[in-house]
CSV table of C-alpha atoms and ligand atoms in Angstrom, one decimal:
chain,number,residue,atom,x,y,z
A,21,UNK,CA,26.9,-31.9,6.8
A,22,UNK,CA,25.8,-28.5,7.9
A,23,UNK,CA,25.1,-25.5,5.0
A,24,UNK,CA,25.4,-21.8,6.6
A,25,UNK,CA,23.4,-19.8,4.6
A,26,UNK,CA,24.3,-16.2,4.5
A,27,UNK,CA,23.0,-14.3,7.1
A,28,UNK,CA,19.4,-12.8,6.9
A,29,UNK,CA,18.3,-15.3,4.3
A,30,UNK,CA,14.8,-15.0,3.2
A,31,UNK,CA,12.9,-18.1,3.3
A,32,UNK,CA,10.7,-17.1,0.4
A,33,UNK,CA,13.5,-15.5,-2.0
A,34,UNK,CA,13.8,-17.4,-5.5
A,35,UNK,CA,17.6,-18.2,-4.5
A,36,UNK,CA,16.5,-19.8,-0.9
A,37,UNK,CA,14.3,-22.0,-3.1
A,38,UNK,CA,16.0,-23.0,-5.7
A,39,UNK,CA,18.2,-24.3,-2.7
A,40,UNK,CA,16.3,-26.3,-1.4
A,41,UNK,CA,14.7,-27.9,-4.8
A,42,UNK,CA,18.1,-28.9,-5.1
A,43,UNK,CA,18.2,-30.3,-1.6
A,44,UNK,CA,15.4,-32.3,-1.9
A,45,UNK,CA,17.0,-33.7,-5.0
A,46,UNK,CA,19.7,-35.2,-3.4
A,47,UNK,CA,19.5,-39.0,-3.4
A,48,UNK,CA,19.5,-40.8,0.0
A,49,UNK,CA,19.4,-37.2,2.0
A,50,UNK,CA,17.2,-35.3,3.9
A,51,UNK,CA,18.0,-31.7,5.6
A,52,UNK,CA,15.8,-30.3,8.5
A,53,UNK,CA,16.1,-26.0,8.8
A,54,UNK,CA,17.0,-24.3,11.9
A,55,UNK,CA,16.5,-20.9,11.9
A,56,UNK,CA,17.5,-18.7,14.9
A,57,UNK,CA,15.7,-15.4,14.4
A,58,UNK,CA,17.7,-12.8,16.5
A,59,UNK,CA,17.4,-8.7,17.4
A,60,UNK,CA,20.1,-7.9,14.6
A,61,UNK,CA,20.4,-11.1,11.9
A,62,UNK,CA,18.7,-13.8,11.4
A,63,UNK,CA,20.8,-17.3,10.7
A,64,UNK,CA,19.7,-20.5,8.7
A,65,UNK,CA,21.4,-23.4,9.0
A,66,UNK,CA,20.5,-26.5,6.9
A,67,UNK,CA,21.3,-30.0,8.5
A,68,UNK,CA,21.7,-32.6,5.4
A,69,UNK,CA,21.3,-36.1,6.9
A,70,UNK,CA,21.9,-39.4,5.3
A,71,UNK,CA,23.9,-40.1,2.6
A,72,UNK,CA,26.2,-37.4,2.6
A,73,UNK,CA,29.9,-38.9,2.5
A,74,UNK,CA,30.1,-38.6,-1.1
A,75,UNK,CA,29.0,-34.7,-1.7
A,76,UNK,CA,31.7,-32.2,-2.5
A,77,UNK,CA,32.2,-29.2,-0.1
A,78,UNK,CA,33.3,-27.4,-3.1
A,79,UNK,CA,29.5,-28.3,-4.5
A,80,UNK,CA,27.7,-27.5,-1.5
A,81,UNK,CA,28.7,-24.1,-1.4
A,82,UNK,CA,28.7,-23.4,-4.8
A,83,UNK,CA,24.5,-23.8,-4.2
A,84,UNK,CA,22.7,-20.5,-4.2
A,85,UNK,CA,22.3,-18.7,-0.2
A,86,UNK,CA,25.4,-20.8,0.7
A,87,UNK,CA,28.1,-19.0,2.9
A,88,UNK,CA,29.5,-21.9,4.3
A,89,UNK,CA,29.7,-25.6,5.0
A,90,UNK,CA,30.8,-27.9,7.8
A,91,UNK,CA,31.7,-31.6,7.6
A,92,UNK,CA,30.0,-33.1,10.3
A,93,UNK,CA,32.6,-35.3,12.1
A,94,UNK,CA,31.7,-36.2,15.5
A,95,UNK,CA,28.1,-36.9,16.8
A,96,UNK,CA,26.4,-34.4,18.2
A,97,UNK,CA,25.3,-33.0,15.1
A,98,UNK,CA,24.1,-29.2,16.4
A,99,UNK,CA,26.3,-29.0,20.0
A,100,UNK,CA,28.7,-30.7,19.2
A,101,UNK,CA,32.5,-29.1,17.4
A,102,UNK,CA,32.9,-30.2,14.5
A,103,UNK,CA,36.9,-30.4,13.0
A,104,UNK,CA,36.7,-28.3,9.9
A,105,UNK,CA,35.8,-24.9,9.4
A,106,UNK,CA,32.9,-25.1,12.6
A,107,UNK,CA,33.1,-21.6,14.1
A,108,UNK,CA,29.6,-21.7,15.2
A,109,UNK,CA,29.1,-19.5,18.3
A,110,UNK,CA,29.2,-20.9,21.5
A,111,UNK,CA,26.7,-18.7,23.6
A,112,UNK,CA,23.7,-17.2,23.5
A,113,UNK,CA,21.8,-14.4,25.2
A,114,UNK,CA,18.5,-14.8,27.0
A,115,UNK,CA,16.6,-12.1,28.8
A,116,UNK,CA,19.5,-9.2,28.5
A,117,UNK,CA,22.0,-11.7,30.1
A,118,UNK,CA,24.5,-13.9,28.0
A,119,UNK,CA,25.9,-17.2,28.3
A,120,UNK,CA,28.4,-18.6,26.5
A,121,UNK,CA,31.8,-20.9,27.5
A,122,UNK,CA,33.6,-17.6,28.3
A,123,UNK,CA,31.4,-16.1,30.5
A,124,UNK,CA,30.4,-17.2,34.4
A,125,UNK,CA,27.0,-16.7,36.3
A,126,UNK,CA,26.3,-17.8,39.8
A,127,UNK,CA,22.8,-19.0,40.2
A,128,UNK,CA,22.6,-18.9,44.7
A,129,UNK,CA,19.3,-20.3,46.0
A,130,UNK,CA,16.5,-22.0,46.9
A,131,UNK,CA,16.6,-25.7,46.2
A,132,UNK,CA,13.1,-25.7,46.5
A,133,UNK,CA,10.8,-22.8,46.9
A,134,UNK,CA,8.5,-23.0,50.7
A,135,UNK,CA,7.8,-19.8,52.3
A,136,UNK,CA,7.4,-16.0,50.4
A,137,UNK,CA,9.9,-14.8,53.5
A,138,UNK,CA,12.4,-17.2,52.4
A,139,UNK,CA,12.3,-16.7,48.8
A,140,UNK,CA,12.3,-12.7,49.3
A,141,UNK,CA,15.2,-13.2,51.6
A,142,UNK,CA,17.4,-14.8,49.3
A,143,UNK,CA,15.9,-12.1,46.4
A,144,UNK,CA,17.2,-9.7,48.2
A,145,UNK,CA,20.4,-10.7,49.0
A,146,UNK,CA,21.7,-11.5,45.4
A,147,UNK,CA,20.9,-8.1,44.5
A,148,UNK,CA,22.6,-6.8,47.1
A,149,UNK,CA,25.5,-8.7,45.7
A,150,UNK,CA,24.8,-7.3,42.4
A,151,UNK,CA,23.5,-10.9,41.1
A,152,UNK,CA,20.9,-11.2,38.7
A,153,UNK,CA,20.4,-15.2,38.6
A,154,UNK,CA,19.3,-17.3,41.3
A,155,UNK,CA,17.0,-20.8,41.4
A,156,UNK,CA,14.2,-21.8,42.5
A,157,UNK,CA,12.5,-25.1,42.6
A,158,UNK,CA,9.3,-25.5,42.2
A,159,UNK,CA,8.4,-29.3,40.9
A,160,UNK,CA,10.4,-31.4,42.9
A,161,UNK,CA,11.4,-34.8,42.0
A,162,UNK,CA,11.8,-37.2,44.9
A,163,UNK,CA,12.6,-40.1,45.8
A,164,UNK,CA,9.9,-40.9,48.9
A,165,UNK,CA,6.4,-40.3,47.2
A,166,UNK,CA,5.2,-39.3,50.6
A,167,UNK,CA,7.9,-36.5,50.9
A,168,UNK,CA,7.4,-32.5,49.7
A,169,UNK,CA,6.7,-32.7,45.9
A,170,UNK,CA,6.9,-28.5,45.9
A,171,UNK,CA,4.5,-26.0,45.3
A,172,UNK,CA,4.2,-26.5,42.0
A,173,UNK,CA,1.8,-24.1,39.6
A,174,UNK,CA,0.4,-22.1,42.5
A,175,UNK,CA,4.0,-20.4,43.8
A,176,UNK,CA,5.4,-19.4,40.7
A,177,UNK,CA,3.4,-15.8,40.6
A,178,UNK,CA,4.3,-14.4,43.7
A,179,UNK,CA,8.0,-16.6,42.9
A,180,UNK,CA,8.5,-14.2,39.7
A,181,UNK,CA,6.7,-10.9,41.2
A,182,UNK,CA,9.8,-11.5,44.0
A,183,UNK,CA,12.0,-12.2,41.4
A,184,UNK,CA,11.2,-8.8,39.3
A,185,UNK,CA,11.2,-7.0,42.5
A,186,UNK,CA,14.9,-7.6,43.0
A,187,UNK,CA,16.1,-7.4,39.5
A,188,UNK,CA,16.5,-11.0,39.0
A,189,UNK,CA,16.6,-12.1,35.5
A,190,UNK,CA,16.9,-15.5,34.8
A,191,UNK,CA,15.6,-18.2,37.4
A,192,UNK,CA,16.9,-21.7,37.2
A,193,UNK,CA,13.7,-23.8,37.7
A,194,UNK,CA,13.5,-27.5,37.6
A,195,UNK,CA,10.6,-28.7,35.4
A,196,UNK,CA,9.2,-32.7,35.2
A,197,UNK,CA,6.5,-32.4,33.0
A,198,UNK,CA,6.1,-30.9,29.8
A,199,UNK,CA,2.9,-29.2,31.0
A,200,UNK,CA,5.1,-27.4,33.6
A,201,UNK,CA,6.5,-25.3,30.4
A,202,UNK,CA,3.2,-23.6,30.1
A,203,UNK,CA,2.4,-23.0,33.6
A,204,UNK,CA,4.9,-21.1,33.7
A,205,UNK,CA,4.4,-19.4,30.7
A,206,UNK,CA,1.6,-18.6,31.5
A,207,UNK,CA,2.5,-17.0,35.2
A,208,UNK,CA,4.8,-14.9,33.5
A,209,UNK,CA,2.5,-13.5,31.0
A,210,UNK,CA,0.2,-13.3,33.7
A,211,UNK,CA,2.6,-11.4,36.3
A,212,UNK,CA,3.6,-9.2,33.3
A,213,UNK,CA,6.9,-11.2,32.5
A,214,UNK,CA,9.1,-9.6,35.2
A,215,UNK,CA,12.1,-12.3,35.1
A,216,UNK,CA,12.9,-14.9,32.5
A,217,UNK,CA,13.1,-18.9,33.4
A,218,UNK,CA,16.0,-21.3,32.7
A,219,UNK,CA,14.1,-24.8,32.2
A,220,UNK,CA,16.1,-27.5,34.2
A,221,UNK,CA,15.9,-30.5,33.1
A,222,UNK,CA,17.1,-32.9,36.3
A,223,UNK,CA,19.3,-35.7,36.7
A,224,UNK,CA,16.7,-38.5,37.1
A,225,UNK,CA,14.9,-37.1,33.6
A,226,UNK,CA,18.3,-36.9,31.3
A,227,UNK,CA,17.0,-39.5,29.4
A,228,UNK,CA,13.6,-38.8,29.5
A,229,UNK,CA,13.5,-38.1,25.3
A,230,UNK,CA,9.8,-37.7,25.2
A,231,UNK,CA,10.1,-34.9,27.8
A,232,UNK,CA,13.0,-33.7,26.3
A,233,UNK,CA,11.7,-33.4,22.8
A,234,UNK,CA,8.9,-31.4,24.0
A,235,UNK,CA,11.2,-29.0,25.7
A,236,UNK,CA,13.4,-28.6,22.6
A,237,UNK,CA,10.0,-27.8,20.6
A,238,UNK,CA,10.2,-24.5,22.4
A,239,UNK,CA,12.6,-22.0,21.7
A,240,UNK,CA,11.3,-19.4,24.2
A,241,UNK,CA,13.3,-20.5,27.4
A,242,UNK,CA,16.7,-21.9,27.2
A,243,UNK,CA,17.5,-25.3,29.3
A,244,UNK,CA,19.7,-26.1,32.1
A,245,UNK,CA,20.0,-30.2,31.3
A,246,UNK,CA,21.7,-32.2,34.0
A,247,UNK,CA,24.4,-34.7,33.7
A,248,UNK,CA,22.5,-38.4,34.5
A,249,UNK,CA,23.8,-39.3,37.7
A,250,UNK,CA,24.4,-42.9,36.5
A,251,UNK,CA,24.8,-42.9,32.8
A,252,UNK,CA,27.9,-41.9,30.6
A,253,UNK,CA,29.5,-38.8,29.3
A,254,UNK,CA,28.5,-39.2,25.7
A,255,UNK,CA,24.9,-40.6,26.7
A,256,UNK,CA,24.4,-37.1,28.8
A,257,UNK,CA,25.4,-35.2,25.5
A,258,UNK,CA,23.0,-36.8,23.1
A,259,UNK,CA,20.2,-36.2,25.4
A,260,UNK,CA,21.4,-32.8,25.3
A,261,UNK,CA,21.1,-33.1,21.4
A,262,UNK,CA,17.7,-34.2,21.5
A,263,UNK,CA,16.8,-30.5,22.7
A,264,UNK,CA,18.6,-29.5,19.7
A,265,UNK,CA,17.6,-31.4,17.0
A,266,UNK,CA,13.9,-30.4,17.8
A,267,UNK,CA,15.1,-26.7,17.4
A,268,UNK,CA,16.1,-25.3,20.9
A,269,UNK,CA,19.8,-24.8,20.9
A,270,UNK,CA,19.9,-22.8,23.8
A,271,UNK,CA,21.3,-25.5,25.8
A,272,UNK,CA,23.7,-25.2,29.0
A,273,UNK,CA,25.3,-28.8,30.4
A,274,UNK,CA,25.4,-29.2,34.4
A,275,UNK,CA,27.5,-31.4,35.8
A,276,UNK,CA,26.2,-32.5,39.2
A,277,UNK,CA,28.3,-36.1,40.6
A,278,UNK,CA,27.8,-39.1,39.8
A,279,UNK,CA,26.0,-42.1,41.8
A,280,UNK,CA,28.3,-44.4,43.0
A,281,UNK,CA,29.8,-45.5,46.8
A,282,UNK,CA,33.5,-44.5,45.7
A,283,UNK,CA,32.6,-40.9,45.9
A,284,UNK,CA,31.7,-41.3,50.0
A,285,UNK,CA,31.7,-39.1,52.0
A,286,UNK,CA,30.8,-36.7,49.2
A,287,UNK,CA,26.8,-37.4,48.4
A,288,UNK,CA,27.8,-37.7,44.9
A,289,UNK,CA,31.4,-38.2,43.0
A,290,UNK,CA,32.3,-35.2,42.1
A,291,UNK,CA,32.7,-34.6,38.3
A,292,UNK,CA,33.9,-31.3,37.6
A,293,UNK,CA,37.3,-32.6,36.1
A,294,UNK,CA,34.9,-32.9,32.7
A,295,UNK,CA,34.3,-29.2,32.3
A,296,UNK,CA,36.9,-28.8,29.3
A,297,UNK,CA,35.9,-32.1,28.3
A,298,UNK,CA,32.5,-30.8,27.7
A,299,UNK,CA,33.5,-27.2,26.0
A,300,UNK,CA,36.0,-29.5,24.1
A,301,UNK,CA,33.4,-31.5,22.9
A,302,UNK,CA,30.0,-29.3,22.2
A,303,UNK,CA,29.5,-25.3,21.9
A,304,UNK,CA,27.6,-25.5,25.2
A,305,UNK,CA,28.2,-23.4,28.6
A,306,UNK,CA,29.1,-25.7,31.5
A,307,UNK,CA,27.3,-25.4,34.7
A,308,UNK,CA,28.8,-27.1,38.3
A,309,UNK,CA,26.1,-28.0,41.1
A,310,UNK,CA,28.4,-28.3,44.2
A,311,UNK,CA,25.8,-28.6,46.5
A,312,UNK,CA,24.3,-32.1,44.6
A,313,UNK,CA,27.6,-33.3,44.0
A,314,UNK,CA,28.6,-32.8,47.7
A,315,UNK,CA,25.6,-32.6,49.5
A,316,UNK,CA,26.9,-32.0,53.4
A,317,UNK,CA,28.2,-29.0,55.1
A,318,UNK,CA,31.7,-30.9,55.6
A,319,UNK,CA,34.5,-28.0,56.2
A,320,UNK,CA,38.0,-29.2,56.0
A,321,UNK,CA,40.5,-28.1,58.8
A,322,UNK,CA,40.6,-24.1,57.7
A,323,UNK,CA,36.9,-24.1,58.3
A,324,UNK,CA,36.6,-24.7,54.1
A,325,UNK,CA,33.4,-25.9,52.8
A,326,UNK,CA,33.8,-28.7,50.7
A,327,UNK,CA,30.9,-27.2,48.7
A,328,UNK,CA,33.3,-24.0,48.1
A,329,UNK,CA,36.4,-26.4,47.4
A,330,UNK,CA,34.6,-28.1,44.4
A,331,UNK,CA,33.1,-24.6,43.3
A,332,UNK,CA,36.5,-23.6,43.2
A,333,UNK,CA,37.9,-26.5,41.4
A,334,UNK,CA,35.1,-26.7,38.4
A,335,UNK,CA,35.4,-22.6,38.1
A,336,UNK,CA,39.2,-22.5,37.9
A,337,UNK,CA,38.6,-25.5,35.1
A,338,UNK,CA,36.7,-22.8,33.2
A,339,UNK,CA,32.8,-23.6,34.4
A,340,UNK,CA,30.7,-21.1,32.9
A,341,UNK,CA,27.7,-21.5,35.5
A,342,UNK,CA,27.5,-22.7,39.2
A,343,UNK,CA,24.0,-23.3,40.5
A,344,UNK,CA,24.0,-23.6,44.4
A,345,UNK,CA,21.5,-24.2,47.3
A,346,UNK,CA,21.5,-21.5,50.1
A,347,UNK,CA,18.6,-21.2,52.5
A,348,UNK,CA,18.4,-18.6,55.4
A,349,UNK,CA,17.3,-21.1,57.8
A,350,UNK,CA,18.1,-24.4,56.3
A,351,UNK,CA,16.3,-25.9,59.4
A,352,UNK,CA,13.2,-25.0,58.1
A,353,UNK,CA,14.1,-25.9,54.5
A,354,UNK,CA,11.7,-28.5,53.3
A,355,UNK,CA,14.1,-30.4,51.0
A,356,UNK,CA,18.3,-30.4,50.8
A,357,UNK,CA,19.0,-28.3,54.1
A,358,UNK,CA,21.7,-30.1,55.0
A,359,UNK,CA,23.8,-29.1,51.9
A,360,UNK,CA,22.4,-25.6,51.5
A,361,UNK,CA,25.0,-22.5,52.5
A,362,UNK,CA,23.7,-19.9,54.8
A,363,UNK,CA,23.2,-16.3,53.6
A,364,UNK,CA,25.8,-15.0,55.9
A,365,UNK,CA,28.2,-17.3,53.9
A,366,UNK,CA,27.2,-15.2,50.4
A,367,UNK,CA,29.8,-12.8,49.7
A,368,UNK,CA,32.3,-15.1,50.6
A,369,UNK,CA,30.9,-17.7,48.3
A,370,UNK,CA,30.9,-15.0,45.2
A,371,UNK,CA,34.4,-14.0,46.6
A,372,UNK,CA,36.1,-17.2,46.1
A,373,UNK,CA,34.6,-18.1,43.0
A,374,UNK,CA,35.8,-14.8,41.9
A,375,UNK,CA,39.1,-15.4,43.0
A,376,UNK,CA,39.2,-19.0,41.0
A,377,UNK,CA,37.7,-17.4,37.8
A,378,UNK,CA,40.8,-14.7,37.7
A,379,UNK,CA,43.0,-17.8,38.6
A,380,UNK,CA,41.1,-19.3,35.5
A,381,UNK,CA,41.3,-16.3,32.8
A,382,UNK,CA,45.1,-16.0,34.2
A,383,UNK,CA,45.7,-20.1,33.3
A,384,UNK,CA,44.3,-19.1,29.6
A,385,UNK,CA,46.6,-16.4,29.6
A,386,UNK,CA,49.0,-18.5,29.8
A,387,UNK,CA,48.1,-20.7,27.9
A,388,UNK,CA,48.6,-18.7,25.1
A,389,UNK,CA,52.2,-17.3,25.9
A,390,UNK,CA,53.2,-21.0,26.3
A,391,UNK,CA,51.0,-22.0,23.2
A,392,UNK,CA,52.9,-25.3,22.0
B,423,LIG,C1,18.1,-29.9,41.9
B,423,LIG,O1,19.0,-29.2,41.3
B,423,LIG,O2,17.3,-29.4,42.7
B,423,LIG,C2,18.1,-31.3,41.7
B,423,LIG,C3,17.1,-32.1,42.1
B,423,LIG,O3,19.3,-31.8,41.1
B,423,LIG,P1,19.6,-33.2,40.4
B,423,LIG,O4,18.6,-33.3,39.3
B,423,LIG,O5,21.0,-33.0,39.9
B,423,LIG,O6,19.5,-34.2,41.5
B,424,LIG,MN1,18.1,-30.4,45.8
């Protein structure tokens, strides 16, 4: 059960503890606070856990502070949507850009940072296409110990001093380590915070809880966690609810293929048909990584990526994010160049996905003149 106190509730007014004296009376239940402290109003929400099947909604709100109260009735406690009276929002703003299930952001770039040229490159590019996302890798997990492990700490101040350059506000970066969370804390404090970092949390870490939990400790970057390639729907989601049960909510859900032979040629089986099964299912944005999921340059007869086909297909479901590798000499790229588009191949990238996005707000449109 969820209690949404009114907004701006002050945690040391005589009504917000009476409250919770009364909370901690309850036999067989304990609650956990989240509070989100925002620009304009602050929100409490208090999780009750245990025993609560036999309290009374009428009871609950009746308590002092108490706007609301949602029966919890899927897991997912904090993503998740719950049946009854859950209208909690389903976006969130982070460095001047918001992101929510009705909004879409590109995120071009490097799959892993190498070169300064490179990286400026690519900078330079999205803002010349009016973007202000992009990503970066930095800490590279892979799979042959003796291959490129990325730059790690000692890129990421000349990566954000680019970054701010170019009016790039938000960089996707993969991280593997909790201690990664302050190195790059501390590059940004130390490069006078010129952009703002997504944490990615990658495919072969989705169930890495301890990592996760320290990530969800920290509420200053939001997190970009990845579908496990190998694991089920619902397993993905509850690691994405270990982020927010240790407080950070600002969660978006990538779905990037899944391992398995049946999607060949594709590198991965591409999974994008579970975009409204995810904004059915939790608050959270959906992201798409084509270039994961497809992982070759194969063009269909036109001369059609298949890496713009599934972009296509997972924005025209109602994806909210697409993170993509380009590289402006994928030759030279030190890891994924044979799946990364070419800068030349930009605006026609932001083109079609524009084109399936209108196709997409048209289909909801219509949705609501035929609304059954
Ligand atoms: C990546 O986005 O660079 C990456 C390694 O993706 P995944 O974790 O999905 O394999
Ligand atoms: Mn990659």
């Amino acid at each position: 059960m969820i209690l949404l106190l009114e907004p701006n509730t002050d945690p040391s007014s005589i009504d917000y503890n009476i409250l919770i004296e009364q909370l901690t009376r309850l036999p067989g239940v304990t609650h956990r606070v989240h509070r989100e402290i925002g620009t304009e109003i602050t929100v409490t929400e208090i999780y009750l856990i245990g025993n609560t099947g036999t309290l009374s909604l009428e009871d609950m709100e009746a308590l002092p502070c108490v706007e609301r109260v949602v029966r919890v009735s899927e897991a997912y406690r904090i993503l998740g949507r719950h049946k009854h009276g859950d209208d909690r929002p389903a976006h969130f703003e982070y460095n001047g850009v918001r992101f929510g299930q009705d909004t879409l952001h590109v995120f071009a770039g490097l799959c892993a940072v190498d070169v300064p040229e490179h990286v400026e490159q690519m900078m330079k590019a999205l803002q010349e296409h009016g973007q202000v996302c992009t990503r970066m890798g930095a800490y590279k997990p892979r799979t042959n110990p003796y291959a490129f492990q990325g730059h790690g700490a000692k890129c990421l101040p000349w990566v954000f001093e680019l970054a701010g350059k170019y009016g790039i506000k938000v960089i996707a970066m993969e991280i593997t380590h909790e201690s990664h969370v302050e190195e790059i804390r501390q590059a940004l404090r130390q490069t006078g915070n010129p952009t703002g970092v997504m944490l990615q949390i990658g495919t072969r870490n989705t169930q890495n809880f301890e990592l996760l939990k320290q990530v969800g400790k920290q509420q200053e970057f939001p997190v970009l966690l990845k579908r496990g390639f190998g694991i089920t729907l619902d397993e993905s989601l509850n690691a994405a609810e270990y982020l927010a049960s240790e407080g950070n909510r600002k969660v978006i859900f990538c779905l990037r293929g899944m391992k398995t032979n049946m999607g060949d040629p594709h590198r991965n089986f591409v999974d994008f048909a579970h975009v409204p099964a995810v904004k059915r299912l939790t608050r959270m944005p959906v992201c798409i990584d084509p270039s994961h999921s497809v992982g070759t340059r194969a063009v269909d007869p036109q001369g059609v990526l298949d890496v713009f086909h599934v972009t296509t297909q997972g924005v025209i479901a109602g994806a909210n994010m697409v993170l993509v590798d380009f590289h402006p000499n994928p030759a030279k790229a030190l890891v994924d160049g044979p799946q990364a588009l070419l800068m030349k191949e930009l605006p026609h990238f932001l083109e079609d996905a524009a084109l399936a996005r209108e196709a997409y707000l048209k289909r909801q449109a219509l949705a609501q003149k035929y609304r059954h």
